[in-house]
XYZ file of C-alpha atoms in Angstrom:
717
model
C 27.522 1.518 -23.902
C 27.606 5.239 -24.415
C 28.164 7.331 -21.310
C 30.519 7.115 -18.346
C 27.595 6.515 -15.976
C 26.424 3.350 -17.701
C 26.573 -0.021 -16.041
C 29.092 -1.618 -18.382
C 31.550 1.268 -18.464
C 31.693 1.558 -14.664
C 31.855 -2.158 -13.973
C 33.795 -3.316 -17.047
C 37.205 -3.865 -15.362
C 35.687 -6.275 -12.896
C 33.501 -7.882 -15.532
C 36.377 -8.521 -17.882
C 38.596 -10.033 -15.203
C 36.098 -12.365 -13.527
C 36.401 -16.138 -14.084
C 33.930 -17.548 -16.560
C 32.525 -20.167 -14.165
C 31.335 -17.511 -11.729
C 28.402 -16.536 -13.906
C 27.740 -19.877 -15.605
C 24.137 -20.666 -14.745
C 22.444 -24.029 -15.151
C 19.981 -24.578 -18.026
C 20.952 -21.430 -19.940
C 20.267 -22.080 -23.603
C 22.127 -19.121 -25.090
C 24.773 -16.579 -24.229
C 23.854 -12.956 -24.010
C 26.157 -10.424 -25.688
C 27.575 -9.278 -22.357
C 28.285 -12.833 -21.285
C 30.053 -13.608 -24.559
C 32.328 -10.614 -23.984
C 32.854 -11.763 -20.432
C 34.035 -15.231 -21.502
C 36.369 -13.826 -24.129
C 37.930 -11.390 -21.681
C 38.266 -14.002 -18.980
C 40.257 -16.345 -21.219
C 42.935 -13.700 -21.834
C 45.864 -13.701 -19.366
C 46.248 -10.513 -17.429
C 48.606 -9.410 -14.703
C 45.814 -7.389 -13.100
C 43.317 -10.224 -12.966
C 41.121 -10.159 -9.880
C 40.498 -13.704 -8.696
C 36.882 -13.867 -7.602
C 36.130 -15.906 -4.527
C 33.403 -18.536 -4.525
C 29.850 -17.244 -4.511
C 29.047 -15.405 -1.323
C 32.610 -15.190 0.058
C 34.534 -11.976 0.374
C 37.833 -11.444 -1.396
C 39.624 -10.804 1.885
C 38.618 -14.164 3.251
C 39.637 -15.954 0.052
C 43.359 -15.607 0.699
C 42.894 -16.980 4.180
C 41.057 -19.987 2.818
C 43.770 -20.619 0.224
C 46.459 -20.651 2.930
C 44.503 -22.771 5.366
C 43.496 -26.416 5.587
C 40.522 -25.718 7.849
C 38.023 -26.361 5.078
C 40.051 -28.768 2.925
C 38.391 -32.027 1.883
C 40.599 -35.046 1.371
C 40.060 -36.964 -1.822
C 41.293 -40.212 -0.325
C 38.710 -42.891 0.454
C 40.019 -43.281 3.991
C 38.790 -39.839 4.987
C 35.205 -40.846 4.337
C 35.425 -43.892 6.602
C 35.948 -41.743 9.685
C 32.317 -40.609 9.720
C 30.071 -42.646 12.016
C 26.972 -44.076 10.377
C 23.671 -42.611 11.508
C 22.046 -44.942 13.994
C 18.558 -43.450 13.649
C 17.624 -43.868 10.022
C 15.366 -41.186 8.565
C 11.791 -42.200 7.845
C 11.225 -43.119 4.204
C 7.859 -41.396 3.869
C 7.580 -42.100 0.164
C 8.046 -45.847 0.696
C 5.451 -45.967 3.490
C 3.001 -43.928 1.381
C 3.377 -46.447 -1.471
C 2.663 -49.325 0.924
C -0.466 -47.632 2.289
C -1.902 -47.238 -1.227
C -1.655 -50.991 -1.939
C -4.419 -53.501 -1.248
C -2.084 -55.614 0.897
C -1.010 -52.615 3.006
C -1.739 -54.351 6.315
C 0.449 -57.384 5.534
C 3.311 -55.229 4.233
C 3.279 -52.951 7.284
C 3.361 -56.011 9.560
C 6.312 -57.348 7.570
C 8.219 -54.055 7.943
C 7.451 -53.976 11.671
C 8.626 -57.562 12.240
C 11.809 -56.816 10.268
C 12.369 -53.903 12.699
C 12.374 -51.361 9.901
C 9.555 -49.535 11.689
C 9.948 -48.277 15.260
C 6.558 -47.478 16.717
C 6.448 -44.390 18.915
C 4.322 -41.239 18.972
C 6.903 -39.176 17.073
C 7.133 -41.757 14.274
C 3.348 -42.107 13.935
C 2.805 -38.332 13.872
C 5.527 -37.905 11.235
C 4.027 -40.574 8.967
C 0.508 -39.156 9.312
C 1.715 -35.628 8.535
C 3.287 -36.820 5.284
C 0.245 -38.579 3.825
C -1.459 -36.898 0.889
C -4.388 -39.307 0.776
C -6.827 -39.340 3.730
C -7.459 -43.056 3.105
C -3.728 -43.695 3.632
C -3.898 -41.842 6.961
C -6.897 -43.962 7.912
C -5.132 -47.216 6.980
C -2.048 -46.301 8.992
C -4.092 -45.285 12.059
C -6.032 -48.567 11.903
C -2.781 -50.534 11.717
C -1.269 -48.618 14.665
C -4.480 -49.207 16.680
C -4.142 -52.937 16.050
C -0.395 -53.200 16.811
C -0.152 -50.731 19.714
C -3.580 -49.466 20.929
C -2.053 -47.079 23.476
C -0.454 -45.055 20.644
C -3.813 -44.635 18.916
C -5.106 -42.959 22.090
C -2.161 -40.515 22.231
C -3.504 -36.940 21.978
C -0.839 -35.793 19.504
C -1.561 -38.774 17.234
C -5.326 -38.270 17.431
C -4.928 -34.544 16.751
C -2.810 -34.985 13.609
C -5.037 -37.783 12.320
C -8.190 -35.707 12.887
C -6.645 -32.705 11.107
C -5.720 -34.917 8.141
C -9.287 -36.170 7.823
C -10.571 -32.586 8.003
C -8.099 -30.987 5.592
C -7.957 -33.761 3.003
C -11.272 -35.499 3.618
C -14.005 -36.353 3.983
C -13.520 -40.080 4.464
C -16.929 -41.749 4.313
C -17.782 -45.167 5.711
C -18.403 -46.928 2.407
C -19.110 -50.660 2.119
C -15.711 -51.102 0.442
C -13.907 -49.358 3.308
C -15.642 -51.426 5.976
C -14.898 -54.611 4.033
C -11.229 -53.595 3.694
C -11.013 -53.053 7.474
C -12.554 -56.484 8.174
C -10.314 -58.272 5.643
C -7.246 -56.810 7.336
C -8.315 -58.518 10.546
C -9.192 -55.252 12.273
C -12.458 -53.681 13.333
C -13.989 -50.237 13.539
C -13.344 -49.066 17.094
C -15.181 -46.468 19.144
C -12.016 -44.329 19.127
C -11.852 -44.339 15.335
C -15.547 -43.590 14.902
C -15.321 -40.633 17.310
C -12.446 -39.157 15.282
C -14.332 -39.702 12.005
C -17.484 -38.068 13.404
C -15.385 -35.131 14.620
C -13.948 -34.602 11.120
C -17.422 -34.709 9.542
C -18.636 -32.112 12.020
C -15.769 -29.745 11.162
C -16.603 -30.212 7.474
C -20.250 -29.287 8.111
C -21.637 -32.765 7.300
C -24.341 -32.691 9.982
C -26.823 -34.989 8.220
C -24.159 -37.580 7.474
C -23.098 -37.558 11.147
C -26.686 -38.237 12.175
C -27.113 -40.997 9.551
C -23.969 -42.883 10.600
C -24.849 -42.463 14.276
C -28.249 -44.029 13.601
C -26.526 -47.148 12.215
C -23.946 -47.648 14.974
C -25.328 -51.080 15.883
C -24.729 -52.309 12.302
C -21.074 -51.274 12.694
C -20.663 -53.678 15.609
C -20.615 -50.946 18.262
C -22.855 -50.130 21.208
C -24.131 -46.645 21.918
C -22.310 -44.878 24.732
C -22.134 -41.442 26.332
C -18.797 -40.942 24.589
C -20.314 -41.568 21.141
C -23.235 -39.276 21.975
C -20.768 -36.562 23.026
C -18.864 -36.994 19.757
C -21.965 -36.624 17.591
C -23.404 -33.729 19.657
C -20.055 -31.918 19.395
C -19.937 -32.529 15.624
C -23.491 -31.214 15.192
C -22.693 -28.098 17.243
C -19.578 -27.442 15.146
C -21.590 -27.826 11.945
C -24.127 -25.237 13.217
C -26.916 -27.810 13.645
C -27.875 -26.940 17.213
C -31.461 -28.229 16.888
C -30.208 -31.630 15.763
C -27.680 -31.626 18.618
C -30.518 -31.017 21.117
C -32.488 -33.862 19.561
C -29.597 -36.261 20.145
C -29.211 -34.886 23.678
C -32.853 -35.717 24.421
C -32.467 -39.250 22.986
C -29.622 -40.188 25.339
C -31.716 -41.503 28.231
C -33.740 -43.745 25.888
C -30.489 -45.524 24.960
C -29.385 -45.817 28.605
C -26.733 -43.159 28.030
C -26.571 -40.242 30.408
C -25.058 -36.788 29.859
C -21.886 -35.896 31.718
C -19.904 -32.689 32.192
C -18.536 -32.950 28.618
C -22.055 -33.180 27.181
C -23.181 -30.037 28.985
C -20.004 -28.110 28.136
C -20.522 -28.910 24.446
C -24.142 -27.716 24.506
C -23.341 -24.623 26.591
C -20.662 -23.739 24.044
C -23.168 -24.193 21.220
C -25.883 -21.981 22.703
C -23.373 -19.308 23.772
C -21.982 -19.192 20.249
C -25.538 -18.746 18.979
C -26.083 -15.863 21.408
C -28.669 -17.677 23.581
C -26.877 -17.166 26.901
C -30.004 -17.603 29.043
C -30.347 -21.153 27.711
C -26.714 -21.701 28.715
C -27.600 -20.678 32.290
C -30.527 -23.128 32.269
C -28.204 -25.923 31.118
C -25.755 -24.910 33.851
C -28.423 -25.337 36.547
C -29.479 -28.676 35.067
C -25.851 -29.795 35.036
C -25.375 -28.820 38.690
C -28.616 -30.585 39.589
C -27.144 -33.840 38.253
C -24.086 -33.388 40.467
C -21.679 -32.174 37.761
C -19.970 -29.020 38.967
C -18.858 -26.562 36.285
C -15.130 -26.498 35.598
C -12.864 -23.791 34.187
C -13.916 -24.662 30.624
C -17.601 -24.193 31.477
C -16.995 -20.792 33.038
C -14.725 -19.671 30.183
C -17.439 -20.541 27.657
C -19.995 -18.549 29.679
C -17.698 -15.506 29.975
C -17.163 -15.519 26.213
C -20.906 -15.894 25.644
C -21.801 -12.979 27.936
C -19.199 -10.761 26.249
C -20.531 -11.664 22.804
C -24.013 -10.711 24.024
C -22.615 -7.421 25.410
C -23.515 -8.419 28.967
C -20.139 -7.517 30.421
C -21.293 -7.127 34.036
C -22.534 -10.724 34.063
C -19.221 -11.873 32.578
C -17.427 -10.318 35.558
C -19.934 -11.930 37.927
C -18.918 -15.299 36.486
C -15.358 -14.411 37.488
C -16.584 -13.746 41.047
C -18.393 -17.100 41.056
C -15.193 -18.844 40.013
C -13.365 -17.231 42.922
C -16.073 -18.312 45.383
C -15.887 -21.911 44.138
C -12.082 -22.016 44.054
C -11.981 -22.520 40.283
C -8.775 -20.908 39.059
C -9.054 -19.028 35.723
C -6.739 -20.283 32.997
C -5.190 -18.415 30.070
C -8.269 -18.870 27.892
C -10.510 -17.430 30.642
C -8.470 -14.240 31.007
C -8.024 -13.748 27.274
C -11.734 -14.358 26.597
C -12.695 -11.763 29.203
C -10.255 -9.033 28.155
C -10.744 -9.487 24.414
C -14.492 -9.795 24.938
C -14.701 -6.497 26.849
C -12.712 -4.683 24.139
C -14.859 -6.338 21.473
C -18.241 -5.279 22.828
C -17.404 -1.817 24.194
C -15.681 1.322 22.957
C -11.923 0.796 23.512
C -11.606 3.726 25.939
C -14.545 2.511 28.063
C -13.277 -1.062 27.934
C -9.900 0.071 29.250
C -11.504 2.113 32.057
C -13.548 -0.880 33.185
C -10.626 -3.319 33.065
C -8.356 -0.813 34.812
C -10.775 -0.658 37.762
C -10.592 -4.428 38.146
C -6.798 -4.361 37.874
C -6.623 -1.714 40.612
C -8.894 -3.849 42.808
C -6.472 -6.750 42.240
C -9.314 -8.816 40.754
C -7.497 -9.047 37.426
C -3.995 -8.285 38.632
C -2.255 -11.160 36.929
C 0.597 -10.989 34.467
C -1.517 -12.586 31.743
C -4.377 -10.114 32.253
C -2.016 -7.142 32.050
C -0.297 -8.601 28.986
C -3.641 -9.068 27.237
C -4.806 -5.539 28.119
C -1.546 -4.146 26.704
C -2.046 -6.157 23.529
C -5.584 -4.796 23.080
C -4.426 -1.220 23.755
C -1.680 -1.556 21.140
C -4.063 -3.205 18.698
C -6.415 -0.217 19.046
C -3.539 2.313 18.693
C -4.234 3.735 22.169
C -0.642 4.870 22.681
C -1.238 7.345 25.528
C -3.161 4.773 27.539
C -0.522 2.145 26.714
C 2.305 4.364 27.975
C 0.456 5.315 31.169
C -0.501 1.687 31.885
C 3.056 0.482 31.298
C 4.489 3.112 33.647
C 1.958 2.230 36.338
C 2.640 -1.500 36.059
C 6.398 -0.999 35.872
C 6.373 0.915 39.143
C 4.720 -2.121 40.779
C 7.356 -4.545 39.525
C 5.462 -5.920 36.551
C 7.557 -7.222 33.637
C 5.607 -7.910 30.432
C 5.936 -11.000 28.302
C 8.654 -10.466 25.668
C 6.269 -10.783 22.707
C 3.769 -8.347 24.274
C 6.593 -5.950 25.130
C 7.760 -5.996 21.514
C 4.253 -5.340 20.153
C 3.704 -2.531 22.661
C 7.036 -0.819 22.029
C 6.643 -0.906 18.246
C 3.191 0.647 18.686
C 4.647 3.424 20.865
C 7.558 4.193 18.551
C 5.179 4.695 15.630
C 2.576 6.961 17.201
C 3.905 8.327 20.492
C 6.409 10.895 21.683
C 9.885 9.550 20.925
C 11.447 10.750 24.189
C 8.773 9.140 26.372
C 8.859 5.937 24.336
C 12.644 5.728 24.816
C 12.288 6.392 28.533
C 9.816 3.512 28.939
C 11.891 1.263 26.687
C 15.108 1.819 28.630
C 13.430 1.503 32.033
C 12.189 -2.004 31.198
C 15.562 -3.001 29.731
C 17.159 -1.982 33.045
C 14.657 -4.234 34.837
C 15.756 -7.198 32.743
C 13.301 -7.319 29.836
C 14.990 -8.497 26.631
C 13.565 -6.748 23.554
C 13.371 -8.615 20.263
C 15.314 -7.809 17.114
C 12.452 -5.955 15.397
C 11.821 -3.822 18.485
C 15.447 -2.762 18.728
C 15.492 -2.065 15.010
C 12.361 0.106 15.210
C 13.997 2.271 17.893
C 17.292 2.412 16.005
C 15.539 3.548 12.813
C 13.483 6.129 14.719
C 16.633 7.555 16.327
C 18.527 7.731 13.068
C 15.597 9.335 11.244
C 15.336 11.923 14.050
C 19.045 12.711 13.683
C 19.894 11.215 17.081
C 22.709 9.056 15.755
C 24.535 8.494 19.059
C 21.417 7.142 20.765
C 20.677 4.955 17.758
C 24.215 3.579 17.874
C 23.822 2.882 21.593
C 20.716 0.771 20.920
C 22.572 -0.965 18.093
C 25.406 -1.847 20.487
C 22.870 -3.269 22.958
C 21.291 -5.332 20.203
C 24.680 -6.736 19.166
C 25.547 -7.399 22.830
C 22.315 -9.402 23.205
C 23.435 -11.563 20.268
C 20.591 -10.485 17.988
C 22.841 -9.502 15.069
C 24.444 -12.799 14.245
C 23.484 -13.860 10.720
C 23.172 -12.509 7.208
C 19.454 -11.724 7.586
C 19.876 -9.559 10.694
C 22.876 -7.767 9.177
C 20.908 -7.042 6.016
C 18.123 -5.455 8.059
C 20.622 -3.297 9.968
C 22.162 -2.192 6.667
C 18.682 -1.372 5.358
C 18.089 0.831 8.423
C 21.293 2.751 7.692
C 20.234 3.166 4.069
C 16.782 4.475 5.034
C 18.469 7.133 7.180
C 20.945 7.846 4.331
C 23.851 6.857 6.581
C 25.636 5.206 3.688
C 29.116 5.225 5.230
C 27.751 3.216 8.160
C 26.028 0.827 5.746
C 29.298 0.211 3.887
C 31.215 -0.181 7.150
C 28.698 -2.807 8.281
C 29.616 -4.950 5.271
C 33.254 -4.809 6.401
C 32.222 -5.714 9.973
C 30.226 -8.668 8.653
C 33.201 -10.053 6.802
C 35.446 -9.662 9.846
C 32.942 -11.772 11.802
C 32.993 -14.435 9.097
C 29.555 -13.604 7.695
C 29.648 -13.243 3.924
C 27.405 -10.635 2.269
C 24.836 -11.974 -0.169
C 23.041 -10.474 -3.163
C 20.432 -8.833 -0.920
C 23.217 -7.080 1.011
C 24.704 -5.529 -2.105
C 21.301 -4.655 -3.599
C 20.326 -2.869 -0.379
C 23.466 -0.727 -0.394
C 23.175 -0.040 -4.142
C 19.577 1.123 -3.626
C 20.653 3.320 -0.717
C 23.392 5.037 -2.721
C 21.078 5.492 -5.718
C 18.360 7.107 -3.591
C 20.991 9.392 -2.078
C 22.055 10.435 -5.588
C 25.518 8.857 -5.274
C 25.448 6.738 -8.425
C 29.242 6.550 -8.580
C 29.380 4.868 -5.169
C 26.542 2.567 -6.252
C 28.674 1.481 -9.218
C 31.565 0.716 -6.870
C 29.286 -1.568 -4.856
C 28.153 -3.157 -8.130
C 31.781 -4.027 -8.854
C 31.982 -5.656 -5.400
C 28.800 -7.588 -6.180
C 30.348 -8.948 -9.372
C 33.669 -9.721 -7.689
C 31.821 -11.815 -5.113
C 30.422 -13.960 -7.908
C 26.845 -12.716 -7.871
C 24.763 -11.977 -10.937
C 22.831 -8.674 -10.933
C 19.073 -9.269 -10.734
C 15.945 -7.204 -11.361
C 16.427 -5.265 -8.112
C 20.039 -4.415 -8.943
C 19.244 -3.085 -12.407
C 16.061 -1.266 -11.353
C 17.924 0.498 -8.529
C 20.724 1.626 -10.837
C 18.248 2.796 -13.485
C 16.404 4.751 -10.787
C 19.684 6.249 -9.545
C 20.698 7.330 -13.045
C 17.277 8.917 -13.583
C 17.543 10.778 -10.271
C 20.775 12.451 -11.422
C 19.213 13.126 -14.866
C 21.365 10.635 -16.793
C 18.356 9.374 -18.771
C 20.334 8.058 -21.745
C 22.605 6.062 -19.460
C 19.501 4.657 -17.789
C 18.220 3.444 -21.172
C 21.632 1.906 -21.902
C 21.378 0.108 -18.576
C 17.932 -1.182 -19.607
C 19.449 -2.598 -22.801
C 22.270 -4.293 -20.916
C 19.782 -5.631 -18.398
C 18.082 -7.600 -21.180
C 21.471 -8.784 -22.461
C 22.168 -10.215 -19.005
C 18.972 -12.242 -19.269
C 17.092 -10.158 -16.700
C 13.591 -9.234 -17.869
C 12.463 -5.710 -16.915
C 9.218 -5.526 -14.953
C 6.577 -2.814 -14.569
C 8.607 -1.127 -11.806
C 11.607 -0.747 -14.128
C 9.496 0.736 -16.912
C 7.621 3.001 -14.504
C 10.901 4.540 -13.314
C 11.791 5.489 -16.890
C 8.267 6.674 -17.768
C 8.148 8.849 -14.653
C 11.571 10.344 -15.395
C 10.663 11.133 -19.010
C 7.410 12.761 -17.888
C 9.351 14.860 -15.371
C 11.260 16.479 -18.263
C 8.117 16.715 -20.414
C 9.107 14.046 -22.956
C 5.626 12.540 -23.276
C 6.135 11.151 -26.785
C 9.016 8.960 -25.641
C 7.051 7.974 -22.529
C 4.164 6.841 -24.729
C 6.521 4.796 -26.911
C 7.944 3.177 -23.797
C 4.434 2.359 -22.544
C 3.620 0.680 -25.870
C 6.933 -1.224 -25.842
C 6.177 -2.382 -22.332
C 2.848 -3.846 -23.480
C 4.426 -5.325 -26.624
C 6.958 -7.140 -24.419
C 4.107 -8.762 -22.500
C 4.460 -6.643 -19.364
C 1.121 -5.352 -18.086
C 1.169 -1.676 -17.089
C -0.120 -0.826 -13.628
C -1.757 2.318 -12.303
C 1.639 3.975 -11.789
C 2.504 3.462 -15.467
C -0.524 5.553 -16.442
C -0.433 7.928 -13.494
C 2.741 9.803 -14.475
C 1.616 10.198 -18.105
C -1.922 11.307 -17.266
C -0.732 13.881 -14.739
C 1.882 15.136 -17.201
C -0.717 15.563 -19.959
C -2.998 17.363 -17.496
C -0.211 19.763 -16.503
C 0.399 20.445 -20.198
C -3.382 21.021 -20.646
C -3.582 18.128 -23.125
C -6.759 16.883 -21.504
C -7.991 14.784 -24.433
C -4.815 12.694 -24.482
C -5.072 12.289 -20.723
C -8.705 11.152 -21.050
C -7.793 8.579 -23.702
C -5.183 7.114 -21.372
C -7.640 7.212 -18.485
C -10.244 5.215 -20.416
C -7.552 2.732 -21.525
C -6.733 2.258 -17.869
C -10.417 1.661 -17.060
C -10.661 -1.016 -19.763
C -7.727 -2.829 -18.171
C -9.600 -2.895 -14.852
C -6.998 -0.868 -12.991
C -8.080 0.825 -9.768
C -8.325 4.593 -9.954
C -7.035 6.890 -7.240
C -7.856 10.348 -5.891
C -4.703 11.923 -7.346
C -5.676 11.036 -10.920
C -9.168 12.464 -10.527
C -7.750 15.590 -8.883
C -5.334 16.071 -11.782
C -8.213 15.867 -14.270
C -10.399 18.241 -12.288
C -7.604 20.821 -11.992
C -6.807 20.590 -15.708
C -10.475 20.916 -16.707
C -11.034 23.856 -14.365
C -7.970 25.643 -15.742
C -9.375 25.078 -19.236
C -12.767 26.469 -18.028
C -14.472 23.154 -18.835
C -16.480 23.214 -15.612
C -19.233 20.822 -16.700
C -16.686 18.091 -17.358
C -14.880 18.918 -14.107
C -18.158 18.498 -12.198
C -18.821 15.231 -14.037
C -15.407 13.868 -12.994
C -15.967 15.083 -9.444
C -19.288 13.252 -9.055
C -17.920 10.093 -10.701
C -15.134 9.847 -8.112
C -17.286 8.403 -5.355
C -19.056 6.039 -7.763
C -15.648 4.570 -8.589
C -14.598 4.178 -4.960
C -12.561 7.394 -4.580
C -13.545 9.846 -1.843
C -12.872 13.488 -2.848
C -10.413 15.153 -0.496
C -10.704 18.703 0.838
C -8.003 20.009 -1.533
C -9.917 18.857 -4.629
C -13.204 20.235 -3.294
C -11.676 23.608 -2.416
C -9.986 23.865 -5.808
C -13.148 23.232 -7.812
C -15.209 25.512 -5.523
C -12.689 28.359 -5.841
C -12.604 27.924 -9.613
C -16.419 28.017 -9.873
C -16.660 31.117 -7.674
C -13.877 32.945 -9.544
C -15.714 32.435 -12.829
C -19.127 33.417 -11.365
C -20.622 29.917 -11.406
C -22.166 30.566 -7.992
C -25.176 28.256 -8.272
C -22.994 25.280 -9.250
C -20.613 26.077 -6.371
C -23.518 26.225 -3.902
C -24.915 22.862 -5.073
C -21.483 21.270 -4.935
C -20.898 22.552 -1.400
C -24.251 21.156 -0.233
C -23.462 17.810 -1.834
C -20.023 17.650 -0.229
C -21.331 18.599 3.244
C -24.067 15.971 3.005
C -21.522 13.306 2.040
C -19.242 14.237 4.947
C -22.147 14.031 7.395
C -23.259 10.669 5.970
C -19.735 9.211 6.190
C -19.324 10.503 9.775
C -22.625 8.895 10.838
C -21.741 5.633 9.098
């Protein structure tokens, strides 16, 4: 290594004194040069040797561990006997899966059950079904459970998991071989099983197959029933075969099967989804005429259908009808209404309408207010969100914690910081507990605004609520300090972690190294690198890339290249980000020849350049008025299928205008939109000014007309 800023020269004392086993990785076929030096140095006795703790533990805690028996493990056999054997043996999913794939699966499962190696309960059945790769295995196991304990086969959780298996890994068709296998096992195809199979076919869009199997029910040893009709009608609706569903509906009476509330709900759902809400109302009247009163599911389907058809007033009338008939709306009803109103109206008008109903106490429920807040946040309506929150807060409303978190994060991004903090603190005082990400968003906003004391106060509250308790939460707090360039606080947090018994990991050190490098304090970054090595971690791509970036920021380019060399010696392969840092830094000092060599080396090493690899070089060539070289790179980028951006086009247009090559500049300008890049006002003004200054008035006039027409077209679209 050459310079004092290089990785090896700064970290060499720690590297040379670390134990060899710390960096010994499994399956390494060869030693890199740096590792060979490391082993040689480690084998030499030294009075200044730093004993590295085990991976992930701090050096301060190592001495405590050495002097304590808290974590000691006895090597005597007697110590192992003290552990109580586990009474509930874990399920051997692999063994059961092997049984289910055999031809004698039914006999073997019975044998396991009689030997009490299988305990039948809903949890066990669900677990086995979830771990089957083959849908036929799931089917076999469900059939066996139905035969041994029929009540379990009717359990909703079991039916749900089984149905999902058939849908995700199916289809399972009723072949002659399958039916014969079921009969030979001493079982039979039940109505329950057929309903689940039909449901899976419907979800898979197999409408014709559903109808074919349904037409042969008698050959399967089953009698037609309203339940089977409901299953096939539901499957046909789900597979978008509404006409076929109606045909089956009309055939019911001929088979002495009569529609019930479920039948009508299924059909009403189908026609509402198709946008034929008037037909849904006709079915509703027919349903009521048969003595089946609509339930909450019926009304929820209708509300959703009216909203989808943009008939919002009728959706609210359904809500009035529910109130008259003492049918209480459920969560789905409220969510369907609120989301539906926002979906079919302009967000501001939707909020005005819903607000009127909230003020009339028609929709004044916690769930309704939560859903309105969610929609406001989702539409970035921060002023309305803040006003609505204040109004509700004054009436004693406390939002759901997840909705509160979404709302607060929305406010902190796009609203006045003081007002957002006022709302945030007022709800905390009322007992709302913000989540970790919400606290962190406010802490970051405070730090970035220079309001460190307030940020620290929120951090103290977050710690008090127990939200900073593991390595992941600490790493995110450290990252927040680094973003605000509060590096002393970031380093202090590592010390606090260790005092609380939480050991920093590689991400912790990489975060702090990146923070110091971005702040231009490469020396401090090297000190953290030494800590990283002392803790037994191996630098990775993020470590090296951050240090290379830091060295480039302080204009130590040669040291950055030395770091790149050592990176490879450590067995860490540079990626496009690493190369882009160096290319960008070389372009910043005008060394385009070396940048080009680096770009070629990058490709030779099998690393595909991205748009940023070309961007720095092209813009540099344009600034140097070497337009032809820039164009060659641009066309190379096009051949690689890389997406162009507005900045590249703007750089070309500026360079061409400065070279008085206006025809080419105009050509690039008009090709921007064809390639998916919308010209910005800066680019348009630059080319217009250049044309006017050089008396190309007609071209400027035509360009202005073209740009105005495009703006109008985009605005209308």
